[in-house]
Tab-separated table of C-alpha atoms and ligand atoms in Angstrom:
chain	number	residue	atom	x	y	z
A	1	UNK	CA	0.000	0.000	0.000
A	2	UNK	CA	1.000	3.556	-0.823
A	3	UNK	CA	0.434	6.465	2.197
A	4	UNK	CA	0.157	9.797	1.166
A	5	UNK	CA	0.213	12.374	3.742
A	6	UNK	CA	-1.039	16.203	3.690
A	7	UNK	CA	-1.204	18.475	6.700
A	8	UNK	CA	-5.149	17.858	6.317
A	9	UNK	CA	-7.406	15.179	4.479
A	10	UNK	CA	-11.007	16.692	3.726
A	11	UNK	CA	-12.751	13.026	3.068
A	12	UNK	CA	-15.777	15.429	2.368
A	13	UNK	CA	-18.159	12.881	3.693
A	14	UNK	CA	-16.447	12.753	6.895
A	15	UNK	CA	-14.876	14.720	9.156
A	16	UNK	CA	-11.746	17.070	8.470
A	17	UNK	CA	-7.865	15.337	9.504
A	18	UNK	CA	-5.162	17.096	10.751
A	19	UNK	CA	-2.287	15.587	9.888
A	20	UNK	CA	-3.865	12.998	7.960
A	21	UNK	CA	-3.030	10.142	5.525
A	22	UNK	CA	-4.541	8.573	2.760
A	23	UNK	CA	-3.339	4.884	1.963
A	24	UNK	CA	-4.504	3.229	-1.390
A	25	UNK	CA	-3.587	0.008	-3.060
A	26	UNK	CA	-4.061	-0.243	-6.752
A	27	UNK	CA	-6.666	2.339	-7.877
A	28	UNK	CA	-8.712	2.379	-5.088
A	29	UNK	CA	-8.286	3.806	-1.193
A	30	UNK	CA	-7.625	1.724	1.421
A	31	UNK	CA	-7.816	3.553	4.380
A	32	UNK	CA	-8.020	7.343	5.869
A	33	UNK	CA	-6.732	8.365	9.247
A	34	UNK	CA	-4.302	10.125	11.137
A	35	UNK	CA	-0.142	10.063	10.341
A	36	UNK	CA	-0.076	8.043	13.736
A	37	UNK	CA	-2.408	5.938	13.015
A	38	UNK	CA	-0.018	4.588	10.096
A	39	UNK	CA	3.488	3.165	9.705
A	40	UNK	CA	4.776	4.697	6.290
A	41	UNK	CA	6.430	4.979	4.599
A	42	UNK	CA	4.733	8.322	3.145
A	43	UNK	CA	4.662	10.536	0.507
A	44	UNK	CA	4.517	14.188	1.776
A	45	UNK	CA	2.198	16.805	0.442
A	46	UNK	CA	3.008	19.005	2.514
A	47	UNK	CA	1.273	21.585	4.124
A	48	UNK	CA	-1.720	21.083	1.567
A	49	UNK	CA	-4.892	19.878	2.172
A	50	UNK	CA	-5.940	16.690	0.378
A	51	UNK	CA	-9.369	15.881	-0.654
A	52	UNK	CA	-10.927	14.168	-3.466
A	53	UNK	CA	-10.977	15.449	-6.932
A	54	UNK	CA	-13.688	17.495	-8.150
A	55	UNK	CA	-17.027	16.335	-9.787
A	56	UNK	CA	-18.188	18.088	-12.706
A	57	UNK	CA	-21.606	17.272	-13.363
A	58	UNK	CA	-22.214	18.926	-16.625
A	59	UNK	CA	-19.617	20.046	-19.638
A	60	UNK	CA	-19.092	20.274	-23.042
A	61	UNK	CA	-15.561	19.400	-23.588
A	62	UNK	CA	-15.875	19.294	-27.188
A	63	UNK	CA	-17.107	23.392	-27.343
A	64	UNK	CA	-14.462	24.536	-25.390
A	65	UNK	CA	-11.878	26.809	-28.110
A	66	UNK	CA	-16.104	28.253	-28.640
A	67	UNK	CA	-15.172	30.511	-25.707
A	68	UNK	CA	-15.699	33.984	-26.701
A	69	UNK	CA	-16.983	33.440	-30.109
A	70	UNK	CA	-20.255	33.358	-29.182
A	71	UNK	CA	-21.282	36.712	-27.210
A	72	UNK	CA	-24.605	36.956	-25.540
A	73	UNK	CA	-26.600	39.569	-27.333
A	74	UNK	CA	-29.626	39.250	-24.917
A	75	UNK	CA	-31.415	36.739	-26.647
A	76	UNK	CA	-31.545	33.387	-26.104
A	77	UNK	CA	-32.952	31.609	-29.440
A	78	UNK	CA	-30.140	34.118	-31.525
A	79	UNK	CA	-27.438	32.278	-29.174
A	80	UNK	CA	-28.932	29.186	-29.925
A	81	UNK	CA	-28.847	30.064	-33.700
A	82	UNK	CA	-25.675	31.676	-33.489
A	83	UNK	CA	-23.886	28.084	-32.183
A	84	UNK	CA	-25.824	25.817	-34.738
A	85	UNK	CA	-24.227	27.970	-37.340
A	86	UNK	CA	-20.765	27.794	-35.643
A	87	UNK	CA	-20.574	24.235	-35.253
A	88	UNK	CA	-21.216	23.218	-39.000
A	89	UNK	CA	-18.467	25.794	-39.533
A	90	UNK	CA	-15.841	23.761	-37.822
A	91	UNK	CA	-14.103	20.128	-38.702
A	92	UNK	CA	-13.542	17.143	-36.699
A	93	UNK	CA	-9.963	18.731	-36.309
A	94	UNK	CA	-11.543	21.999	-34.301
A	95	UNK	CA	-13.486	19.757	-31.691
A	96	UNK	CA	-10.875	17.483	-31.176
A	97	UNK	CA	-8.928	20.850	-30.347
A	98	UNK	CA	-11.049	21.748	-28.605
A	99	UNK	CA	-11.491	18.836	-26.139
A	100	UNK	CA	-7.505	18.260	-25.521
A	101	UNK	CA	-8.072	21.892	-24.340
A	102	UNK	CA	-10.663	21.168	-22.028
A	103	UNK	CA	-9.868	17.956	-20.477
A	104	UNK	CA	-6.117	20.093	-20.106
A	105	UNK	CA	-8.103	22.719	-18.253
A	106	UNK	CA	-9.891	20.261	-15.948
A	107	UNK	CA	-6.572	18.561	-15.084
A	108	UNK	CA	-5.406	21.763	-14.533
A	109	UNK	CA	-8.075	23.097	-12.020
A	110	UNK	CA	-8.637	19.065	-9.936
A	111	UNK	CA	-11.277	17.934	-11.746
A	112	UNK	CA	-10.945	14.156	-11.858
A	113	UNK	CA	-14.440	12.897	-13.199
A	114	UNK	CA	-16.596	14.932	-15.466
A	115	UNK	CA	-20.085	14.142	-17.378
A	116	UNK	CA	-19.336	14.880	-20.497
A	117	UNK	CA	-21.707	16.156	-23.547
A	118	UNK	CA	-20.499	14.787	-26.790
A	119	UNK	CA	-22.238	16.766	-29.302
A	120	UNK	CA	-21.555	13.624	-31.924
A	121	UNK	CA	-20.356	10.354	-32.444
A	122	UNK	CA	-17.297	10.926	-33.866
A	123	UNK	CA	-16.609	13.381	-30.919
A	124	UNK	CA	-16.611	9.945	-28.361
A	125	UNK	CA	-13.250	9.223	-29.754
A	126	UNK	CA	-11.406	12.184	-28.333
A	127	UNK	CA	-11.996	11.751	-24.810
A	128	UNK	CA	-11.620	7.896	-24.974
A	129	UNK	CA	-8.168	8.115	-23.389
A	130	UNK	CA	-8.246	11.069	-21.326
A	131	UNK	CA	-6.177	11.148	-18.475
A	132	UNK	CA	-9.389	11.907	-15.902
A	133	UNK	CA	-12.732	9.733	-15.663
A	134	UNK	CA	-14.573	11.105	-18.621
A	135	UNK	CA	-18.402	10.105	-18.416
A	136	UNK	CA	-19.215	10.736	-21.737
A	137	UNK	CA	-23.207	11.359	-22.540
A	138	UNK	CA	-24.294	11.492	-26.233
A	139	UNK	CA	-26.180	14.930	-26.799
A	140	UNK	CA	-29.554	13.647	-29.282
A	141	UNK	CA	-31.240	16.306	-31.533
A	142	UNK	CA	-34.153	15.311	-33.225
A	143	UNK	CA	-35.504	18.764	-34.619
A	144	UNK	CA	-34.739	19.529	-38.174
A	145	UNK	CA	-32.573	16.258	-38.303
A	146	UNK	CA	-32.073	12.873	-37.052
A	147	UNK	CA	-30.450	12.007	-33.513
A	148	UNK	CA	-27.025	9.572	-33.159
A	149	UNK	CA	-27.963	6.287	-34.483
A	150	UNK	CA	-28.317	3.842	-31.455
A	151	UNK	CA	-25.138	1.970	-32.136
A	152	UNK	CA	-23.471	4.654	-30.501
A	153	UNK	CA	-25.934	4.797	-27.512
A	154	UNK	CA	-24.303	1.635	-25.646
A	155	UNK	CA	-20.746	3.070	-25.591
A	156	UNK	CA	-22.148	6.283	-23.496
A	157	UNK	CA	-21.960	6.297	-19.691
A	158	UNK	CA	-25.340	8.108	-20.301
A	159	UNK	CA	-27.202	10.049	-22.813
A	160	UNK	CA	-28.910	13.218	-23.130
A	161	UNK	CA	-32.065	14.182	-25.245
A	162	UNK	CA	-30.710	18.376	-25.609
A	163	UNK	CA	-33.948	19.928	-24.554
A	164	UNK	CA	-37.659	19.921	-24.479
A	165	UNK	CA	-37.432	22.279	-27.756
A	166	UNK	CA	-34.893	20.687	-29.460
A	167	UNK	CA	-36.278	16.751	-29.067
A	168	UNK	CA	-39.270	14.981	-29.059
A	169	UNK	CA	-41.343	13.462	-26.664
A	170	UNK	CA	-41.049	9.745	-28.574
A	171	UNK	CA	-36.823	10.306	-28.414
A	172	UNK	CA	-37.213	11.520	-24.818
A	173	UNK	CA	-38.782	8.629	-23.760
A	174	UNK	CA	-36.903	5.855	-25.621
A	175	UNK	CA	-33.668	7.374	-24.437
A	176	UNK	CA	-35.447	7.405	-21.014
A	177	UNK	CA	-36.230	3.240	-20.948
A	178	UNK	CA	-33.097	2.874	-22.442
A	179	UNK	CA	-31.181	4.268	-19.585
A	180	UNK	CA	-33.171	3.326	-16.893
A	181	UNK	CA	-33.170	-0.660	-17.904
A	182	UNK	CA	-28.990	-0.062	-18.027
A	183	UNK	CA	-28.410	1.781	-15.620
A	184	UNK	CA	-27.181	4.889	-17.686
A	185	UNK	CA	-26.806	8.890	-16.662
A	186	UNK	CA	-30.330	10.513	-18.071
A	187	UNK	CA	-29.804	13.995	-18.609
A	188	UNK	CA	-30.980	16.893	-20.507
A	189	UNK	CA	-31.479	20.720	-20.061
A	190	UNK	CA	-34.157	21.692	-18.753
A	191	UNK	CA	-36.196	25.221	-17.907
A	192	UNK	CA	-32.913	27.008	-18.483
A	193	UNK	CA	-33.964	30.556	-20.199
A	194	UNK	CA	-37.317	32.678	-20.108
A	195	UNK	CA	-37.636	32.250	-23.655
A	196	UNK	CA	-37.938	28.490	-22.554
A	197	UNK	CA	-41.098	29.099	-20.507
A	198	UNK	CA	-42.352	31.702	-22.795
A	199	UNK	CA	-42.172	28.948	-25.916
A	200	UNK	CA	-44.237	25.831	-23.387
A	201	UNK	CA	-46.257	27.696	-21.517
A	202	UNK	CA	-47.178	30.518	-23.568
A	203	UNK	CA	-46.981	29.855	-27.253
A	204	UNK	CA	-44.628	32.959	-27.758
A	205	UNK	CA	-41.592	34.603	-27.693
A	206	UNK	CA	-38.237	33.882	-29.818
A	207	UNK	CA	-37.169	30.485	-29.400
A	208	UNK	CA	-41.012	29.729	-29.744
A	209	UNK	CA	-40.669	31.254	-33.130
A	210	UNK	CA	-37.089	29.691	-33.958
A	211	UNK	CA	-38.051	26.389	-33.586
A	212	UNK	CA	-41.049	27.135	-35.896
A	213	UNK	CA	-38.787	28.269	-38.665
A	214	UNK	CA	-37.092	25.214	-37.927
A	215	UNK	CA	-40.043	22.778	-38.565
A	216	UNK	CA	-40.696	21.935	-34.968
A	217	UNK	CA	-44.681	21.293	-34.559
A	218	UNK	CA	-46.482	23.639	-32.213
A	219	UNK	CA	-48.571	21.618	-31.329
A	220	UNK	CA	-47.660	20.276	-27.514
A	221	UNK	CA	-46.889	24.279	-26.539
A	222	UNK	CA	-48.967	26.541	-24.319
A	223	UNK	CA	-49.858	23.548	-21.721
A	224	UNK	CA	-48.031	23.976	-19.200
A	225	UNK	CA	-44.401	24.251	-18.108
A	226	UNK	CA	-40.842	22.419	-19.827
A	227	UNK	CA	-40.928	20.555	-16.524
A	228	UNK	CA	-44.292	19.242	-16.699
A	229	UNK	CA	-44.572	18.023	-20.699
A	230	UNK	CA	-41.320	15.936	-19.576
A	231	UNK	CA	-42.916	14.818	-16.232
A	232	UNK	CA	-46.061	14.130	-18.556
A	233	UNK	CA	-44.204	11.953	-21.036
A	234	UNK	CA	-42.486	10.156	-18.384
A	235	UNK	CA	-38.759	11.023	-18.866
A	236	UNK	CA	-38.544	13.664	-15.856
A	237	UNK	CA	-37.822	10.092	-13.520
A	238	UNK	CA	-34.420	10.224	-11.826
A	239	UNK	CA	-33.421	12.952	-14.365
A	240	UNK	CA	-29.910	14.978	-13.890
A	241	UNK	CA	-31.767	18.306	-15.242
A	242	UNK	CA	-29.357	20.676	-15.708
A	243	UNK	CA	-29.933	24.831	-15.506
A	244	UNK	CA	-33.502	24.519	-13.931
A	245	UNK	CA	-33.801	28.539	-13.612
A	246	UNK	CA	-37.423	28.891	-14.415
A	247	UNK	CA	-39.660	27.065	-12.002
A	248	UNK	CA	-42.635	26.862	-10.637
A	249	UNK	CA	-43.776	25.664	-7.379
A	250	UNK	CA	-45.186	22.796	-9.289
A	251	UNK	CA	-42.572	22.288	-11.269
A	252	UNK	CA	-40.381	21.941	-7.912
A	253	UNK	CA	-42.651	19.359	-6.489
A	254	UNK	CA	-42.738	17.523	-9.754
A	255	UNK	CA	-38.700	17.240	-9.674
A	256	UNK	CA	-38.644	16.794	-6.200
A	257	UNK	CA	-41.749	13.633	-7.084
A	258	UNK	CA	-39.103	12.260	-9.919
A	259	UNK	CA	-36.093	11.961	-7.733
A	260	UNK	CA	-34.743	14.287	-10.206
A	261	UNK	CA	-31.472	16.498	-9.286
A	262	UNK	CA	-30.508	19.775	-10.881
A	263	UNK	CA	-27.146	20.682	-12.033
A	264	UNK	CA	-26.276	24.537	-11.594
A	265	UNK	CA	-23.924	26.847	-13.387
A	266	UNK	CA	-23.705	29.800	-11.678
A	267	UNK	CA	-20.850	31.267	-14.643
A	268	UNK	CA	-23.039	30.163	-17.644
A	269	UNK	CA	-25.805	31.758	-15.990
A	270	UNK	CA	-24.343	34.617	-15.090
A	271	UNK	CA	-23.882	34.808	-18.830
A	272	UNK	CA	-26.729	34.647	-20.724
A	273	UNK	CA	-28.581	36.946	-17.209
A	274	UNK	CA	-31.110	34.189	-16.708
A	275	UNK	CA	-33.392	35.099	-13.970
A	276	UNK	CA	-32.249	34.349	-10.591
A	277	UNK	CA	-31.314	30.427	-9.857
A	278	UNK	CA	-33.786	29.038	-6.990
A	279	UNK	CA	-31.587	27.687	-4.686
A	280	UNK	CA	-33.456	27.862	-1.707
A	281	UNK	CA	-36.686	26.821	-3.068
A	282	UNK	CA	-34.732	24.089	-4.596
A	283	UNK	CA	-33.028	22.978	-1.106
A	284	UNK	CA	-36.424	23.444	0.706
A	285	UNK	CA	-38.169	21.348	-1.922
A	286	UNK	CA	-35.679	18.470	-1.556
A	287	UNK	CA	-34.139	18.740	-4.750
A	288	UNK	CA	-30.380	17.776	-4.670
A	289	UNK	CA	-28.637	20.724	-6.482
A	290	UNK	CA	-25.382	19.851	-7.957
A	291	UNK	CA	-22.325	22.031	-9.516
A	292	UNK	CA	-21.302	21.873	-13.302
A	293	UNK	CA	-19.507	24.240	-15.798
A	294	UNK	CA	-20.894	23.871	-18.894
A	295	UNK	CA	-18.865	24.721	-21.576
A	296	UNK	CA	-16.623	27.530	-22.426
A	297	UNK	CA	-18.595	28.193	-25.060
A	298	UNK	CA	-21.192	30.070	-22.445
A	299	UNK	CA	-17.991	32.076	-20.908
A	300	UNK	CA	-16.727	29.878	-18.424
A	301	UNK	CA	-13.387	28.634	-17.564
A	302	UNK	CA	-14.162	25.069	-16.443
A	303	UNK	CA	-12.951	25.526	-13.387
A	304	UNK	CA	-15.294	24.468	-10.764
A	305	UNK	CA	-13.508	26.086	-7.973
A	306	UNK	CA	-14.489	29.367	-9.653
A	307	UNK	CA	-17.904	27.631	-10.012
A	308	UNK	CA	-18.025	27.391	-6.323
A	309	UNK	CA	-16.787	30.954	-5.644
A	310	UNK	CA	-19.472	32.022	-8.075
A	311	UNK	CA	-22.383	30.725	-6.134
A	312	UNK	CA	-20.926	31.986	-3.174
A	313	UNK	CA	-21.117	35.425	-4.367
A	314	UNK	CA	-24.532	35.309	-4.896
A	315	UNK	CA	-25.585	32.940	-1.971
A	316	UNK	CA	-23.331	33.757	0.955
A	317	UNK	CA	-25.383	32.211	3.743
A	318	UNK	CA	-24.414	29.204	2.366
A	319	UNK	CA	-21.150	27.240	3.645
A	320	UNK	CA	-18.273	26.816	1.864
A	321	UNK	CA	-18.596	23.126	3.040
A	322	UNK	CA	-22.021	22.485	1.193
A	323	UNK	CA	-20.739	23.958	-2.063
A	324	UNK	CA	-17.392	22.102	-1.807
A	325	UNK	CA	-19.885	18.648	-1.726
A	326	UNK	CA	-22.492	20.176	-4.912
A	327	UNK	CA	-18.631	19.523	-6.480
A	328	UNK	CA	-18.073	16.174	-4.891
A	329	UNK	CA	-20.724	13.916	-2.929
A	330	UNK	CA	-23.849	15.442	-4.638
A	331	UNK	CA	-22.589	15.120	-7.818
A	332	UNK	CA	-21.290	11.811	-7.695
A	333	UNK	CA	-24.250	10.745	-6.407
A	334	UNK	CA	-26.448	11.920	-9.278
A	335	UNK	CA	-23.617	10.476	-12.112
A	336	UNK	CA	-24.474	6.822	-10.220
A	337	UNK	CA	-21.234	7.123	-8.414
A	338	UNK	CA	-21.703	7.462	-4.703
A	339	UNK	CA	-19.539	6.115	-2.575
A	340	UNK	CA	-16.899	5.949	-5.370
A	341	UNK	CA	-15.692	9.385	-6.795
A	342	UNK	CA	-16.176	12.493	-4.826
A	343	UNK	CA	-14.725	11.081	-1.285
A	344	UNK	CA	-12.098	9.929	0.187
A	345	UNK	CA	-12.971	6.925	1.891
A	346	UNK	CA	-12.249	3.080	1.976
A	347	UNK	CA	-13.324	1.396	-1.258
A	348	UNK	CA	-13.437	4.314	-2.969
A	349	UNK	CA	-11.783	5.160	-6.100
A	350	UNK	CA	-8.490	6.843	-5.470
A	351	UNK	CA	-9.303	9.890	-7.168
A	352	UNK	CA	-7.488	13.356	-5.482
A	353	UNK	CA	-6.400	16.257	-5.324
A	354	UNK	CA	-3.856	18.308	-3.420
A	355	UNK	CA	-4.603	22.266	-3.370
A	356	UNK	CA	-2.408	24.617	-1.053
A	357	UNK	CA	-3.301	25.822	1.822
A	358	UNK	CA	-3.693	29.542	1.726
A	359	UNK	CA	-5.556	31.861	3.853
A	360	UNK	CA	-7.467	31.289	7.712
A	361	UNK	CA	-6.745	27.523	8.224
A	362	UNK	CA	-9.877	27.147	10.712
A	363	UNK	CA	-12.260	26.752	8.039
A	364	UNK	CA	-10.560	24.631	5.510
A	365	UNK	CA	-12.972	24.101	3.228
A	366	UNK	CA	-13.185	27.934	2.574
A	367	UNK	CA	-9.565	28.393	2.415
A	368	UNK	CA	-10.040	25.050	-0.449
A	369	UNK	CA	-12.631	26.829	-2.303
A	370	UNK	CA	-11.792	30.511	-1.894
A	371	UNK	CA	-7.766	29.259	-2.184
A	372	UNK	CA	-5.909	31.183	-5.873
A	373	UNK	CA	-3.205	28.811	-5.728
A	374	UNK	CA	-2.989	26.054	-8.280
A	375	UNK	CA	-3.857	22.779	-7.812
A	376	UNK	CA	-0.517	20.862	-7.212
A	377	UNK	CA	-1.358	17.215	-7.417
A	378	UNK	CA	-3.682	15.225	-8.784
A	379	UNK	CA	-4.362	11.080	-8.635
A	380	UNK	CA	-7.065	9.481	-10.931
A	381	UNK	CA	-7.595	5.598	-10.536
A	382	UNK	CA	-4.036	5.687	-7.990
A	383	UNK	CA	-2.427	7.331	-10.929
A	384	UNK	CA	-0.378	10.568	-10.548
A	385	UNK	CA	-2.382	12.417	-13.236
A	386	UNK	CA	-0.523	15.726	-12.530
A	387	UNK	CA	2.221	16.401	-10.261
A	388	UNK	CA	3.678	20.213	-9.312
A	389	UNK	CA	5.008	19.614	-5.807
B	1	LIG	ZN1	-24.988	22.465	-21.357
């Protein structure tokens, strides 16, 4: 067995250790305790706190060189336009670029497992390899063209129908069974802009009329909510939901019904000035709220740390503590991984991180998320993935 000591182990789902080791055999961790609980020999981290890698619960690896190509003009559908048009611009060469860059800037910032959106097929290949737990989910269009053929759909960790507007009720629910009997991530975006609401529950507004010009029957609009029409066709079941800005009370108590949890992203919605995210409702409903990036294409940096600083800025009453876990436990837990990624514990996969240890050290879990300085270390399946000590 290998010990690794740090001058504190965050476990997340356990208490904090001073002085604290981490001991794993192969790729997984085979015990957590205190230096004197151990006989070494170790490998010092120093004065650093160690804690498990981060869990991003929502990317797009393959948009990421997208980032600042594609300003926000205030509308939503002209975004939306505005990226269809980009991406038949660009070759299999440009999103191949473009996720080497973004798996580079996960490693970078301790992200060790991410849920991935493949926009295509042929976009699977590039993060086959990656030096980080990829969990890749097919994104499946079915408006104005026909979604990934289902050969593809067994190689995914998951799958995700893109949204309410952009696929259909029959695609939602295959993909649905299809996951469910396998065991697969089911995820799609969900109530993310006004325009969203405006289009389901109203029968107006811009992306109402986009999706017209783009063949899409109006025929299932101005009913009810996003959330409802996929509660009503049976897809909204165990759902990861990600962006989940516009909701009604209804609409909470319908996720809340599903076992549904949302994935937030405070810098993409910062971006496109979506209306306030409903955190509180959210935690009072008993929604499990989880922390994702999206892609760089939406203006951030992939960096869930700055994810996590983000939220705080806009919900201080929260503790560091409980956003450090929407990055870890609560995200792991929605990718079907709890227990395994997002903690340090025995039997769990030895995926870390070692960040220094900068400002007050009596709350280390806000010096961790509020900490500038780089992350120095990084293990993914007991592998040394990145290594600046
Ligand atoms: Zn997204």
């Amino acid at each position: 067995m290998n010990y690794y000591r740090s001058k504190y182990v965050l476990p997340i789902a356990s208490p904090l250790i001073e002085d604290g080791v981490v001991g794993v055999e192969g790729d997984r961790i085979a015990a957590v305790g205190r230096r004197t609980d151990f006989d070494g020999p170790f490998t010092d981290l120093g004065e650093r706190v160690l804690l498990p890698g981060f869990v991003n619960a929502h990317c797009h690896l393959d948009y990421t060189n997208m980032a600042g190509k594609l300003p926000f003009k205030g509308c939503f559908a002209d975004w939306i336009a505005d990226i269809v048009v980009l991406k038949r611009l660009w070759w299999t060469k440009d999103y191949a670029a473009s996720a080497a860059a973004g798996l580079k800037a996960l490693l970078r910032s301790g992200t060790t497992t991410v849920c991935d959106i493949a926009s295509s097929p042929a976009n699977l290949d590039m993060v086959a390899n990656a030096p980080l737990r990829v969990l890749s989910c097919l994104e499946l269009i079915d408006v104005g063209g026909k979604p990934a053929e289902e050969k593809f759909w067994e190689r995914c960790a998951g799958l995700s129908p893109h949204a309410p507007f952009t696929a259909s009720k029959e695609l939602y629910r295959k993909v649905h069974d299809f996951c469910r009997q396998r065991g697969k991530i089911f995820t799609t975006h969900l109530a993310e802009s006004a325009e969203e609401a405006a289009m389901f529950e109203r029968r107006e507004g811009a992306l109402y009329e986009l999706l017209a010009v783009l063949g899409r029957s109006p025929e299932d609009c101005g009913r009810g909510s996003s959330v409802a029409w996929l509660d009503d066709c049976g897809a909204l079941e165990g759902a990861l939901a990600v962006h989940a800005n516009c909701l009604s009370d209804d609409d909470m108590a319908r996720l809340a019904r599903a076992g549904a949890t949302v994935v937030h992203s405070p810098s993409s919605h910062r971006f496109y000035s979506h209306p306030p995210f409903p955190f509180e409702r959210l935690r009072a409903a008993g929604v499990p709220v989880c922390l994702g990036t999206d892609s760089a294409a939406s203006g951030t940096t992939l960096d869930l740390r700055a994810e996590m600083r983000d939220f705080l800025s806009v919900f201080p009453a929260v503790r560091p503590a409980e956003v450090l876990a929407m990055a870890t436990t609560a995200a792991a837990k929605a990718l079907n991984q709890p227990g395994v990624s997002g903690t340090l514990s025995a039997g769990s996969r030895a995926d870390m991180i070692a960040v220094p240890l900068t400002g007050a050290a009596k709350d280390v879990a806000e010096a961790v998320v509020h900490g500038r300085g780089a992350v120095s270390w990084m293990m993914v399946d007991g592998k040394v993935a990145h290594n600046e000590l």
